[in-house]
mmCIF file of C-alpha atoms in Angstrom:
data_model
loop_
_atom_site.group_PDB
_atom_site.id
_atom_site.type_symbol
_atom_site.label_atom_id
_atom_site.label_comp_id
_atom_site.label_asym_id
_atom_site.label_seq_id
_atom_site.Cartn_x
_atom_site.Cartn_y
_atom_site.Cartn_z
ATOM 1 C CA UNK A 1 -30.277 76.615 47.320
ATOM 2 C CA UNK A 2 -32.639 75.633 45.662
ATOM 3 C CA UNK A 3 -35.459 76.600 47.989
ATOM 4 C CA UNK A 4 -39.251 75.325 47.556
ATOM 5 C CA UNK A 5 -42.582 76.652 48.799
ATOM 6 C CA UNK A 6 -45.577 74.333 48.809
ATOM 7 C CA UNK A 7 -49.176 75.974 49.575
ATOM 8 C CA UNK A 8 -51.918 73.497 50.104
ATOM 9 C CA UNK A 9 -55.553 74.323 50.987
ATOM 10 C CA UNK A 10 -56.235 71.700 54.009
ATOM 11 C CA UNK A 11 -53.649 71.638 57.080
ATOM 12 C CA UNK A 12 -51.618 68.579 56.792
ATOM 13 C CA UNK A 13 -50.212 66.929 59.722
ATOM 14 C CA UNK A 14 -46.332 66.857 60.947
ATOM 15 C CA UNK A 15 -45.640 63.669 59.384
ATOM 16 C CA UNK A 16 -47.112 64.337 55.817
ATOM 17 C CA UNK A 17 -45.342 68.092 56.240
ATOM 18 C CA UNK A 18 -42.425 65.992 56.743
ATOM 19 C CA UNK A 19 -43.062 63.332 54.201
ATOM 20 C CA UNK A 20 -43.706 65.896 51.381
ATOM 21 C CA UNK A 21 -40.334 67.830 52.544
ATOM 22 C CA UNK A 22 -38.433 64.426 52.122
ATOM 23 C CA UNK A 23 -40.107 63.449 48.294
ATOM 24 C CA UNK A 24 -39.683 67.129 46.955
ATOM 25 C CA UNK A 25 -36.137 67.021 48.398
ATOM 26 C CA UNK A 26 -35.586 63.994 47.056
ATOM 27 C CA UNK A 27 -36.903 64.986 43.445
ATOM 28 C CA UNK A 28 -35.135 68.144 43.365
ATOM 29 C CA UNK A 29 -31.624 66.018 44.050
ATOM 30 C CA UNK A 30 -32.202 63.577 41.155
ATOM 31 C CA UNK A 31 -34.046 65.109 38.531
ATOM 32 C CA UNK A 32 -32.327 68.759 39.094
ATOM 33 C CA UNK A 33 -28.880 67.612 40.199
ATOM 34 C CA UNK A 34 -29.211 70.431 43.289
ATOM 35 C CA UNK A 35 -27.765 69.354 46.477
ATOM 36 C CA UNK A 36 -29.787 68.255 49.185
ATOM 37 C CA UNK A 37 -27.997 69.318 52.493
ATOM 38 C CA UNK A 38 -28.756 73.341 51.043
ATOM 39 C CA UNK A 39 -32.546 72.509 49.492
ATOM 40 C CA UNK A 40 -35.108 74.362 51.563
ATOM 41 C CA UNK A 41 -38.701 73.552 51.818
ATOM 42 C CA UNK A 42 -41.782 75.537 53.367
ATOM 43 C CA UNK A 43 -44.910 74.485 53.595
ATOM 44 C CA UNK A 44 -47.733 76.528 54.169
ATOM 45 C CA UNK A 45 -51.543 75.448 54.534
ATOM 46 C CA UNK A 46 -53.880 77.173 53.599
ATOM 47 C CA UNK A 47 -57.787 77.194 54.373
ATOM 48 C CA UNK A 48 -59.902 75.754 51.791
ATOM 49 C CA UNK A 49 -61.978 79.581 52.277
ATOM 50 C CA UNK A 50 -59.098 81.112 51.087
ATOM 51 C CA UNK A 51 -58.080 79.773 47.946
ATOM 52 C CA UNK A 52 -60.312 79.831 44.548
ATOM 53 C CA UNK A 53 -60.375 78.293 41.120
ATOM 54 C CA UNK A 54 -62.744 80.115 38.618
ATOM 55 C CA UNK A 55 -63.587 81.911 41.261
ATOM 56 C CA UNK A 56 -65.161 79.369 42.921
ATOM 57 C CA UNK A 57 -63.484 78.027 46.368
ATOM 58 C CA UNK A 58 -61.943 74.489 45.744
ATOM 59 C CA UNK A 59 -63.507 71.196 46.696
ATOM 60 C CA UNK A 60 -60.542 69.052 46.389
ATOM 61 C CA UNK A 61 -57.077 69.174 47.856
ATOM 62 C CA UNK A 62 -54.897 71.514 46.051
ATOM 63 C CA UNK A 63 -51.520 72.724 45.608
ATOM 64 C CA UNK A 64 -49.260 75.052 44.448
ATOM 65 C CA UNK A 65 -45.359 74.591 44.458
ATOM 66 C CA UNK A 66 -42.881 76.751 43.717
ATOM 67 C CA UNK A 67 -38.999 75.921 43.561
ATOM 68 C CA UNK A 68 -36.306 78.715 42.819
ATOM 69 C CA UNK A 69 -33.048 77.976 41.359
ATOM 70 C CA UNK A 70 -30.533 79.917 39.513
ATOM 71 C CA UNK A 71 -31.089 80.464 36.136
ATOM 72 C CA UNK A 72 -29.311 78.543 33.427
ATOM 73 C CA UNK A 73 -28.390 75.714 35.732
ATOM 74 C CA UNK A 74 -31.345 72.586 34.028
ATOM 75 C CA UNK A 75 -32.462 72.182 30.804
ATOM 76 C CA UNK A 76 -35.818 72.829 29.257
ATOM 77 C CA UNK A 77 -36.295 68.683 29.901
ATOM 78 C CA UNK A 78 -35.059 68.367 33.210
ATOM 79 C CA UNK A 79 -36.956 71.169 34.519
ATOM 80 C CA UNK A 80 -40.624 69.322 32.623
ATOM 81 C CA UNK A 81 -39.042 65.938 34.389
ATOM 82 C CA UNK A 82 -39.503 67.708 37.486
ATOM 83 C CA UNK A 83 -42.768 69.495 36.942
ATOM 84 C CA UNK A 84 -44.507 65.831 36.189
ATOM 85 C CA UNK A 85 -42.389 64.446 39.097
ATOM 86 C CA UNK A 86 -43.636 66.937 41.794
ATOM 87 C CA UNK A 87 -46.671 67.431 40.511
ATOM 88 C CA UNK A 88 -47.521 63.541 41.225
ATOM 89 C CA UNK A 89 -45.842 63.028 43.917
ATOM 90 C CA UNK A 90 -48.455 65.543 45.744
ATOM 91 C CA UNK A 91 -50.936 63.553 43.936
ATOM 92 C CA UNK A 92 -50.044 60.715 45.317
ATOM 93 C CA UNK A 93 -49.527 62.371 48.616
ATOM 94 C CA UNK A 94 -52.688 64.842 49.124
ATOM 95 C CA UNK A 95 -55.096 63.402 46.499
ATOM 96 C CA UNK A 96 -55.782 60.655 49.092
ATOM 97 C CA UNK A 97 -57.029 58.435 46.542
ATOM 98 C CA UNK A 98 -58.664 61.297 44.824
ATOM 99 C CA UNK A 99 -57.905 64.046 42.188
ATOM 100 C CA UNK A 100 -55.714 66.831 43.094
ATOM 101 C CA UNK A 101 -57.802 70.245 41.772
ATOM 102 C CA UNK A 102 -56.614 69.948 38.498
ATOM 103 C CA UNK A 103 -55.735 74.211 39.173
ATOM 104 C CA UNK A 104 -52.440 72.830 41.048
ATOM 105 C CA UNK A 105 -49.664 74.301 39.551
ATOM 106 C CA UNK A 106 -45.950 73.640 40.004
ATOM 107 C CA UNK A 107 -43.744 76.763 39.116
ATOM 108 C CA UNK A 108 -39.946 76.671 38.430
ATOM 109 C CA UNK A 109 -38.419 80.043 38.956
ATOM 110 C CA UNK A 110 -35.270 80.558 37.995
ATOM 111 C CA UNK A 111 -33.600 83.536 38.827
ATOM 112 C CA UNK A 112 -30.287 85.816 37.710
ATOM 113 C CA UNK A 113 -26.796 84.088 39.762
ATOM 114 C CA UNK A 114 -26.464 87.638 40.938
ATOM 115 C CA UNK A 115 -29.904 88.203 42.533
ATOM 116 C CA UNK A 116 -29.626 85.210 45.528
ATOM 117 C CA UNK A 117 -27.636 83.156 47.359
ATOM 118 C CA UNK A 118 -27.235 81.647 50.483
ATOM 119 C CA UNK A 119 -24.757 81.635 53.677
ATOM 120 C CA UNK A 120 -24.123 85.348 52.603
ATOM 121 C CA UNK A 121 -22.987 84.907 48.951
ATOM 122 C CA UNK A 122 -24.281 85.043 45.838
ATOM 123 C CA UNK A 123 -24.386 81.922 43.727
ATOM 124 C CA UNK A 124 -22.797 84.037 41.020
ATOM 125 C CA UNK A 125 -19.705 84.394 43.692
ATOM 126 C CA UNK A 126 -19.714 80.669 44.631
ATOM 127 C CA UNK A 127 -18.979 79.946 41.027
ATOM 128 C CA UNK A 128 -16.087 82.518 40.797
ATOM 129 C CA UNK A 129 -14.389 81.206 43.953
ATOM 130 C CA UNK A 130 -15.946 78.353 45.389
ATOM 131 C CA UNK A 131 -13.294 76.942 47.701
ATOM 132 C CA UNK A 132 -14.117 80.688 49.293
ATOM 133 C CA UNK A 133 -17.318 81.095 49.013
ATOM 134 C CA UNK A 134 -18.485 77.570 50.746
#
């Protein structure tokens, strides 16, 4: 936990998958406190015919992250610290020297303790008994 799915419209190749993996990793470690060895990331590419803004199909590189984590766990201001954070670091990454659509969204999710987990517990059980639970 905390796991992350980026969508971008243009296939990237291995090493900017893995590059982006690394930064958003990285991000999520400092400016959410979440440890890295259990932060997921997927990235999916899309083709630029399938995604629309205004119902138009885009003409720039664009993005949409979304990170799940368990609710109650950052504050209001570290979870804006990581919205500007992630949202320029795929600027800097997939802009290319160019605007990102400006329709790129990053989306913190945050969901109940009791609704996820991962290695077959709950996070709400991990806090109850963690020397159990890891």
């Amino acid at each position: 936990m905390p796991t992350l799915t980026l969508k971008v419209a243009l296939p990237q190749t291995p090493a900017r998958n893995r590059q982006l993996a690394q930064a958003l990793t990285t991000l999520t470690a400092q400016l959410l406190g979440k440890r890295r060895e259990v932060t997921a990331v997927i990235i999916e590419s899309l083709p630029v015919a399938q995604w629309y803004v205004g119902g138009d199909a885009v003409r720039r590189p664009t993005a949409l992250l979304e990170i799940s984590i368990t609710a109650g766990t950052n504050t209001a201001e570290e979870k804006a610290a990581f919205v500007s954070a992630a949202f320029a670091e795929l600027q800097r990454q997939l802009g290319e020297g160019g605007l990102l659509e400006e329709a790129s969204y990053v989306v913190v999710r945050e969901l109940p303790a009791t609704d996820w987990g991962y290695g077959g517990h709950t996070q709400q059980a991990r806090k109850r008994t963690p020397a159990q639970a890891k």
